[in-house]
PDB file of C-alpha atoms in Angstrom:
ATOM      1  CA  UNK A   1      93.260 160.552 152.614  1.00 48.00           C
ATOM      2  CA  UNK A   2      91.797 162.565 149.879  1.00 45.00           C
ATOM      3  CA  UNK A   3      92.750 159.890 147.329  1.00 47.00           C
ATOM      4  CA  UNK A   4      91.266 157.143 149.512  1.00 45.00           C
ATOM      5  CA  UNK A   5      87.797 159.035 149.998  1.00 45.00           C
ATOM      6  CA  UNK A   6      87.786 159.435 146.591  1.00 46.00           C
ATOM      7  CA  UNK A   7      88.055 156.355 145.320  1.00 43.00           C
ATOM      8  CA  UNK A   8      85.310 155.220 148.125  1.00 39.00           C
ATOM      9  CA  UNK A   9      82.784 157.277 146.882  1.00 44.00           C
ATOM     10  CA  UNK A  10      83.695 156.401 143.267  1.00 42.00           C
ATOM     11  CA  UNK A  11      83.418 152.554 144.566  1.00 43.00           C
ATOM     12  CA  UNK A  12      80.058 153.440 146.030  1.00 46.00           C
ATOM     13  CA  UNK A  13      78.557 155.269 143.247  1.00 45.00           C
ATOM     14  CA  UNK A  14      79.550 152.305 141.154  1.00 44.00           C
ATOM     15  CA  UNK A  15      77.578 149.935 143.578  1.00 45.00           C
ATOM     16  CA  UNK A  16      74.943 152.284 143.552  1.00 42.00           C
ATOM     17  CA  UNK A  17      74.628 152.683 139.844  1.00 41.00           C
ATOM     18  CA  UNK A  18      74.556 148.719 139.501  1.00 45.00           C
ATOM     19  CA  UNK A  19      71.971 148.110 142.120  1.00 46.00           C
ATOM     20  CA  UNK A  20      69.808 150.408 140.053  1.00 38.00           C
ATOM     21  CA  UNK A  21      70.322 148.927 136.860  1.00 44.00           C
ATOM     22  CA  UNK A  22      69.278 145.292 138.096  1.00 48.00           C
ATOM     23  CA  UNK A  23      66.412 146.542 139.961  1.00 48.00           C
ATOM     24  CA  UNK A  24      65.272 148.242 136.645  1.00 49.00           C
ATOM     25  CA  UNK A  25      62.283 146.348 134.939  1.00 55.00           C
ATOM     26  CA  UNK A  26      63.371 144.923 131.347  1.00 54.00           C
ATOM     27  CA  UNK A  27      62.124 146.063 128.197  1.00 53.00           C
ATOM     28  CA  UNK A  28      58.279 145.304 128.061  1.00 53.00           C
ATOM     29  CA  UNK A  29      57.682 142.658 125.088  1.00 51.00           C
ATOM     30  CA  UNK A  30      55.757 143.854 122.267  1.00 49.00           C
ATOM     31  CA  UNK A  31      51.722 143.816 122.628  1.00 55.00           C
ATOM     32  CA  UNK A  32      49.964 141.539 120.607  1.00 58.00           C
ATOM     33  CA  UNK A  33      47.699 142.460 117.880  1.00 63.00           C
ATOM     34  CA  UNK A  34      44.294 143.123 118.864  1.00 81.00           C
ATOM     35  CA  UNK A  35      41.805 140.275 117.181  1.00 90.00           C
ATOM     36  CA  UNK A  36      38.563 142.185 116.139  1.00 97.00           C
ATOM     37  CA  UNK A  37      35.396 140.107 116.998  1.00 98.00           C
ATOM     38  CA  UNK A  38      32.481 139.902 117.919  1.00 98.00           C
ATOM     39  CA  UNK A  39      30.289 137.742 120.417  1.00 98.00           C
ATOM     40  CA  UNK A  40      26.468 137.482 121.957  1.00 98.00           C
ATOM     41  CA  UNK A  41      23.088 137.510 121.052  1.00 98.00           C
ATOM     42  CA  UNK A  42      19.874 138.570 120.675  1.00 98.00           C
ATOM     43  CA  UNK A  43      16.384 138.790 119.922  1.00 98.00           C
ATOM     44  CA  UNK A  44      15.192 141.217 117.084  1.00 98.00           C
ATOM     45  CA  UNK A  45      12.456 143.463 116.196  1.00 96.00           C
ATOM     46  CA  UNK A  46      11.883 143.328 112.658  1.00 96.00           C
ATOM     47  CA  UNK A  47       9.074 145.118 111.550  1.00 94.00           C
ATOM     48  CA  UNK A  48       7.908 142.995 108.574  1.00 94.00           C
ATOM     49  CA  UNK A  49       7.018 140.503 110.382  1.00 95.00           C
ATOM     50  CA  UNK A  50       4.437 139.419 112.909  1.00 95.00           C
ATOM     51  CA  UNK A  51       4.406 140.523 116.449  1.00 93.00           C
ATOM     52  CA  UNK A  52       4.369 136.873 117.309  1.00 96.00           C
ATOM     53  CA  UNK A  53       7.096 135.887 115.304  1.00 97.00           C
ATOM     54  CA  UNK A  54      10.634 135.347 117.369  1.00 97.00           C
ATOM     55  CA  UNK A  55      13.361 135.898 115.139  1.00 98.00           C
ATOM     56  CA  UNK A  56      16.872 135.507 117.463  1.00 98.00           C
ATOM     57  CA  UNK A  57      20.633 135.709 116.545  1.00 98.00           C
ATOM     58  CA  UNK A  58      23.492 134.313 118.187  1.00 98.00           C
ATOM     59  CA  UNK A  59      27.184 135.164 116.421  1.00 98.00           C
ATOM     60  CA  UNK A  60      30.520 134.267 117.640  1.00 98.00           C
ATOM     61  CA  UNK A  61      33.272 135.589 115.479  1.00 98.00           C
ATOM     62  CA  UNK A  62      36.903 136.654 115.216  1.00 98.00           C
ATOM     63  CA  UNK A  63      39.238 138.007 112.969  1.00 97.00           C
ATOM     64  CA  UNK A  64      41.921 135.618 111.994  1.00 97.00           C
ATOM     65  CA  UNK A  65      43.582 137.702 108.801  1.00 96.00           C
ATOM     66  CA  UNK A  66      45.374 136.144 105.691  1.00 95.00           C
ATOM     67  CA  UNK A  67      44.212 132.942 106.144  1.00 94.00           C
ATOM     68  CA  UNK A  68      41.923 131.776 103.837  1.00 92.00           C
ATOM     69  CA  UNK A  69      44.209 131.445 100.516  1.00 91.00           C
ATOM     70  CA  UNK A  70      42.164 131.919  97.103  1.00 88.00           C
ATOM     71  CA  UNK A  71      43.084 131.587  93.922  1.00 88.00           C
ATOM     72  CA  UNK A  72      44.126 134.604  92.006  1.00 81.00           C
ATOM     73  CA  UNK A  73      46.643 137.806  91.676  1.00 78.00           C
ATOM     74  CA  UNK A  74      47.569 139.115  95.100  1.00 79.00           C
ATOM     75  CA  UNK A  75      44.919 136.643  96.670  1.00 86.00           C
ATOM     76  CA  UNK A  76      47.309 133.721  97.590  1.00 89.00           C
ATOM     77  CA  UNK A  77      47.611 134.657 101.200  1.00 90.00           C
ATOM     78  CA  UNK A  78      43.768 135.271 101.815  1.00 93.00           C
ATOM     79  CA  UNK A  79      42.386 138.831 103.071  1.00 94.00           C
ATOM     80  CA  UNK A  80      42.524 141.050 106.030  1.00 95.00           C
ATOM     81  CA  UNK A  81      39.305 140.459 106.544  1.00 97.00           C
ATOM     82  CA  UNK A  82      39.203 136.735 106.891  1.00 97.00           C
ATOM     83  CA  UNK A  83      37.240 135.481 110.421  1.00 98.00           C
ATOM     84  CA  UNK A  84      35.974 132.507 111.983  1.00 98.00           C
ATOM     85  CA  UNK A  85      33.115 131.177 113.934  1.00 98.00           C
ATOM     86  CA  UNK A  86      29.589 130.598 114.315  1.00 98.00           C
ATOM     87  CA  UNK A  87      26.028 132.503 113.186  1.00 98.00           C
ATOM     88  CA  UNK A  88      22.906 131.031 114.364  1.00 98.00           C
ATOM     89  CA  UNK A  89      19.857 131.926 113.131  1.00 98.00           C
ATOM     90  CA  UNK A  90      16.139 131.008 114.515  1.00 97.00           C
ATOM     91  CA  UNK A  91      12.854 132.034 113.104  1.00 97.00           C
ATOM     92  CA  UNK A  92       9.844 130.858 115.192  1.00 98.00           C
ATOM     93  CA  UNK A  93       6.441 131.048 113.516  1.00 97.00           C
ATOM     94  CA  UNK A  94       3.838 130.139 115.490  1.00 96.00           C
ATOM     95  CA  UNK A  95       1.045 130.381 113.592  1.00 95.00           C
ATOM     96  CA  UNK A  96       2.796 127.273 111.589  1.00 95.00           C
ATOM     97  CA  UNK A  97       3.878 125.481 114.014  1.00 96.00           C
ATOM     98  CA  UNK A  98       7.297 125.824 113.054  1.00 97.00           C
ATOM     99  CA  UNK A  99      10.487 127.118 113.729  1.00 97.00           C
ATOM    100  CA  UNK A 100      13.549 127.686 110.862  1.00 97.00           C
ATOM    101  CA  UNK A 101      16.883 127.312 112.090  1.00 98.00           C
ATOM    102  CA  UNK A 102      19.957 127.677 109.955  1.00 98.00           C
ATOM    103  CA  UNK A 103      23.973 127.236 111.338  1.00 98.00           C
ATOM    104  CA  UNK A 104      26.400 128.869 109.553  1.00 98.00           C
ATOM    105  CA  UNK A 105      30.227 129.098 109.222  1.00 98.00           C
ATOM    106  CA  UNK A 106      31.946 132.710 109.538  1.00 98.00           C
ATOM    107  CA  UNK A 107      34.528 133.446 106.564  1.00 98.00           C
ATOM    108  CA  UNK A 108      34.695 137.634 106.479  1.00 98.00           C
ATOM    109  CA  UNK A 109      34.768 140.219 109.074  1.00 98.00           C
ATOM    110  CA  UNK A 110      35.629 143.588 109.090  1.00 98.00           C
ATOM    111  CA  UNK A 111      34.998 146.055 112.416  1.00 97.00           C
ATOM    112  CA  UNK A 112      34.755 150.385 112.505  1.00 96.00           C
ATOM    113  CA  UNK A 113      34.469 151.304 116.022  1.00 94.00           C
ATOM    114  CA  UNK A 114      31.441 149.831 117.336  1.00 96.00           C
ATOM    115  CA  UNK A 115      30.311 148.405 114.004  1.00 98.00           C
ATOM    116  CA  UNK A 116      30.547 145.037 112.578  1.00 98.00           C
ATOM    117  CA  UNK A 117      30.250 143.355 108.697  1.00 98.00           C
ATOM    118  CA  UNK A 118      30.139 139.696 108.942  1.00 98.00           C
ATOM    119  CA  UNK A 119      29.580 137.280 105.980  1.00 98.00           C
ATOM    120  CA  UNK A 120      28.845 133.295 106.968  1.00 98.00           C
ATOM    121  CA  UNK A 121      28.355 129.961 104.599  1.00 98.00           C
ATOM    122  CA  UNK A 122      25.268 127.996 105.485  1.00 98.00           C
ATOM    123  CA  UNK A 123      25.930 124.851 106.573  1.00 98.00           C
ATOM    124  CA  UNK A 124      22.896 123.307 107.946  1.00 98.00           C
ATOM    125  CA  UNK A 125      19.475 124.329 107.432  1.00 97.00           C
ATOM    126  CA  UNK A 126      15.777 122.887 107.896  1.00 96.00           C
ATOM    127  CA  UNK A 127      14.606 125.461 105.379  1.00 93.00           C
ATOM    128  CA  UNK A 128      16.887 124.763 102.456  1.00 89.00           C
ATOM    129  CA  UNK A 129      19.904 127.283 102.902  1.00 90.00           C
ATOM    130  CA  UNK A 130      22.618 124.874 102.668  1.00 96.00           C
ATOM    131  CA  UNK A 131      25.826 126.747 100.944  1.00 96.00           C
ATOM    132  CA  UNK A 132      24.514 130.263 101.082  1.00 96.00           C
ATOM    133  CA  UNK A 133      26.237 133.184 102.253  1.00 97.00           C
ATOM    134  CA  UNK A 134      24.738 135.256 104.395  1.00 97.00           C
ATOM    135  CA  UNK A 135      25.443 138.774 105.449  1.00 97.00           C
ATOM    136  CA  UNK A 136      25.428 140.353 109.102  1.00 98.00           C
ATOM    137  CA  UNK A 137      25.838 143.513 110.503  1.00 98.00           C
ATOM    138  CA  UNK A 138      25.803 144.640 114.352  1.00 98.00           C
ATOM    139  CA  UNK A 139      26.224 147.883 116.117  1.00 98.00           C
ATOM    140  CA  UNK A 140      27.323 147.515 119.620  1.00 97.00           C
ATOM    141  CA  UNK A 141      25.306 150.363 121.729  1.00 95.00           C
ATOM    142  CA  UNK A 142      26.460 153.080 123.084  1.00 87.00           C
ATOM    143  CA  UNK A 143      25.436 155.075 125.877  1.00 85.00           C
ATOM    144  CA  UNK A 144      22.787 152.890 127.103  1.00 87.00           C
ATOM    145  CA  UNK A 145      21.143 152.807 123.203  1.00 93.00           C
ATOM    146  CA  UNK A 146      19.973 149.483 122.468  1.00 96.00           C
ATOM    147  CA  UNK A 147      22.178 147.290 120.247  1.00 98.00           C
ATOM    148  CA  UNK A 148      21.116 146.553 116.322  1.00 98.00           C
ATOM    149  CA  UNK A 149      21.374 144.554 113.957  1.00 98.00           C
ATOM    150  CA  UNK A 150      21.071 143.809 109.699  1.00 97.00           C
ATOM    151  CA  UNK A 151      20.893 140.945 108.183  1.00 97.00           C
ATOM    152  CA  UNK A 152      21.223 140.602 104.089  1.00 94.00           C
ATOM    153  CA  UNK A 153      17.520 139.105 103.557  1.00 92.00           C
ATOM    154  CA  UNK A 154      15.659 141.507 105.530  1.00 87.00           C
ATOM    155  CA  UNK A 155      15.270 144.779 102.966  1.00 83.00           C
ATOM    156  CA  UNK A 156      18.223 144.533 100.452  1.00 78.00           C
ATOM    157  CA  UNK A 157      19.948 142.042  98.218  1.00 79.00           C
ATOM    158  CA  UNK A 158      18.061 141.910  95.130  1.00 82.00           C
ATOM    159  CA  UNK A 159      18.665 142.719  92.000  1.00 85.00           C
ATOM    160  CA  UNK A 160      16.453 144.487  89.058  1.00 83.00           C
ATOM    161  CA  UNK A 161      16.120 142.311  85.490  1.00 84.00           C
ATOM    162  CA  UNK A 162      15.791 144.478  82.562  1.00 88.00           C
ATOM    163  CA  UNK A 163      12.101 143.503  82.352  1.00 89.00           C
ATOM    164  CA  UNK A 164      11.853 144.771  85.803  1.00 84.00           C
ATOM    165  CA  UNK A 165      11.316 141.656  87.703  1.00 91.00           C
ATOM    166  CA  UNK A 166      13.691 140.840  90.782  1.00 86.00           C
ATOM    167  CA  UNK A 167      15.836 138.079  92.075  1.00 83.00           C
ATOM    168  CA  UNK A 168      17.959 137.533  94.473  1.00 82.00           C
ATOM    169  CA  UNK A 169      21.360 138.497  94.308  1.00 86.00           C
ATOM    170  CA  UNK A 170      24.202 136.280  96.196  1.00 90.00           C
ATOM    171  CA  UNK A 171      26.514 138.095  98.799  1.00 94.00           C
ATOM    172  CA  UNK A 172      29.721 138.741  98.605  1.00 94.00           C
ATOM    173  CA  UNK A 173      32.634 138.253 101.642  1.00 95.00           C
ATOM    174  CA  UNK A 174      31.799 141.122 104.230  1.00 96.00           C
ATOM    175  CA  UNK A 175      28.814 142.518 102.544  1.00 95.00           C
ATOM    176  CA  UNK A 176      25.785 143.060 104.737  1.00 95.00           C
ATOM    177  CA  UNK A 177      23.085 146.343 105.208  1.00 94.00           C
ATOM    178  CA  UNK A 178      23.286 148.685 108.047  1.00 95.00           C
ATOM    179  CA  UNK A 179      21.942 147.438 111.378  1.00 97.00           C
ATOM    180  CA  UNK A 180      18.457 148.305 110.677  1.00 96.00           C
ATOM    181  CA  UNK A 181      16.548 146.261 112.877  1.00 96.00           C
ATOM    182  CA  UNK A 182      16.470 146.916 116.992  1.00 97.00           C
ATOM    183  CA  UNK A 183      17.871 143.992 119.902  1.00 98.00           C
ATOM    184  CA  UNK A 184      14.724 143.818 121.929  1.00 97.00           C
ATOM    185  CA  UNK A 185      16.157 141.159 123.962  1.00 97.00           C
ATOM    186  CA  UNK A 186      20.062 139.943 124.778  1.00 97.00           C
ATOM    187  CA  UNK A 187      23.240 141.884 123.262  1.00 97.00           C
ATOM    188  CA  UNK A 188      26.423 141.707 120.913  1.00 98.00           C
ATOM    189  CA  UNK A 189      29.791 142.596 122.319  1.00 97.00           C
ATOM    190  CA  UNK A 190      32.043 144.356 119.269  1.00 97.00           C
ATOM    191  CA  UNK A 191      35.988 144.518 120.032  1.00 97.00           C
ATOM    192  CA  UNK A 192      36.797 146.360 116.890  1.00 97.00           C
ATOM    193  CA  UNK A 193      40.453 146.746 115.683  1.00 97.00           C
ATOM    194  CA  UNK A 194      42.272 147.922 112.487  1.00 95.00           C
ATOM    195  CA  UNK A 195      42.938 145.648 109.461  1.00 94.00           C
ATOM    196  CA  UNK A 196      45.999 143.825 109.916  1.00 93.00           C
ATOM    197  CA  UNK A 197      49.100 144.477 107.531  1.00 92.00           C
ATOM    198  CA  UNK A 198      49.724 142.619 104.770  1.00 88.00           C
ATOM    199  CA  UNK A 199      52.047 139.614 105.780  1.00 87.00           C
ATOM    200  CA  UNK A 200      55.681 139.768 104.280  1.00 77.00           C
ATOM    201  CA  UNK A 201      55.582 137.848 100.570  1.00 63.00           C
ATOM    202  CA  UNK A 202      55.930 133.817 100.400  1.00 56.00           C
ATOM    203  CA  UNK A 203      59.312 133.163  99.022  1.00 53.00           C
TER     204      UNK A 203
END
């Protein structure tokens, strides 16, 4: 009888056991990467200009890393910082009659915490941009403190000749000033994450 009770509640632990091992979830997969980017926008006070003067953003953007391939050492699978998407600009002067608007085509990004560089190629224009970079920067607020935002023409980008004249200097991938300038009016979403790892070597 011992035996047989035994061999019951060896049975039934077995059963048991089993039963809890099917019920048990599998492995979760791994999480995907998180895609830095950044989205919105927003009306600007800029200081050196007019009161009357509307000057608006709009920027759609995400990081899509290593794949812009460029020719030279180590640059055959692109950058970490390579992005996508869409920078509107708009400029209304009334006092002309006239308002500038510029579309441009996002090809750097790089995020820290609620900070964003962005770098886009002009590719229409009504004021003669065509093929420029431009250079973007936006601070996602915190707190309730109003977004900002930079943009490379505004107080930077020029460079000193030795006879102490100045021109303008061209931007590089993900260069852009601080976010000096206030968002009056609308808002930029930041989702920042780290730069991705490099991807294992073409064969």
């Amino acid at each position: 009888m011992k035996n047989r009770t035994r061999a019951l509640a060896v049975a039934g632990s077995a059963a048991l056991l089993g039963t809890l091992m099917a019920a048990a979830p599998a492995p979760a997969a791994p999480a995907a990467p998180k895609v830095a980017s950044v989205h919105g926008g927003g009306t600007v006070h800029y200081p050196y200009a007019p009161a009357s003067h509307d000057i608006r953003f709009t920027v759609d953007a995400e990081s899509v890393p290593w794949s812009r391939p460029l020719k030279g050492e180590g640059l055959e699978q692109g950058l970490p910082t390579d992005a996508r998407g869409r920078v509107t600009v708009y400029h209304a002067i009334p006092e002309q009659g006239f308002t500038a608007v510029s579309e441009a085509e996002v090809d750097c990004m790089v995020t820290g915490g609620r900070t964003a560089t962005i770098t886009a190629v002009v590719t229409s224009s009504n004021v003669g941009e065509e093929g420029k970079r431009i250079g973007l920067s936006v601070q996602d607020g915190e707190r309730g403190a109003p977004d900002r935002f930079g943009f490379s023409w505004g107080v930077v980008n020029l460079d000193a000749k030795p006879d102490g004249t100045a021109a303008a200097s061209t931007v590089g991938t993900c260069m852009a000033p601080a976010p000096f300038t206030e968002v009056t009016r609308g808002g930029f979403k930041v989702t920042p994450a780290p730069l991705a790892p490099r991807p294992n070597p073409q064969p």
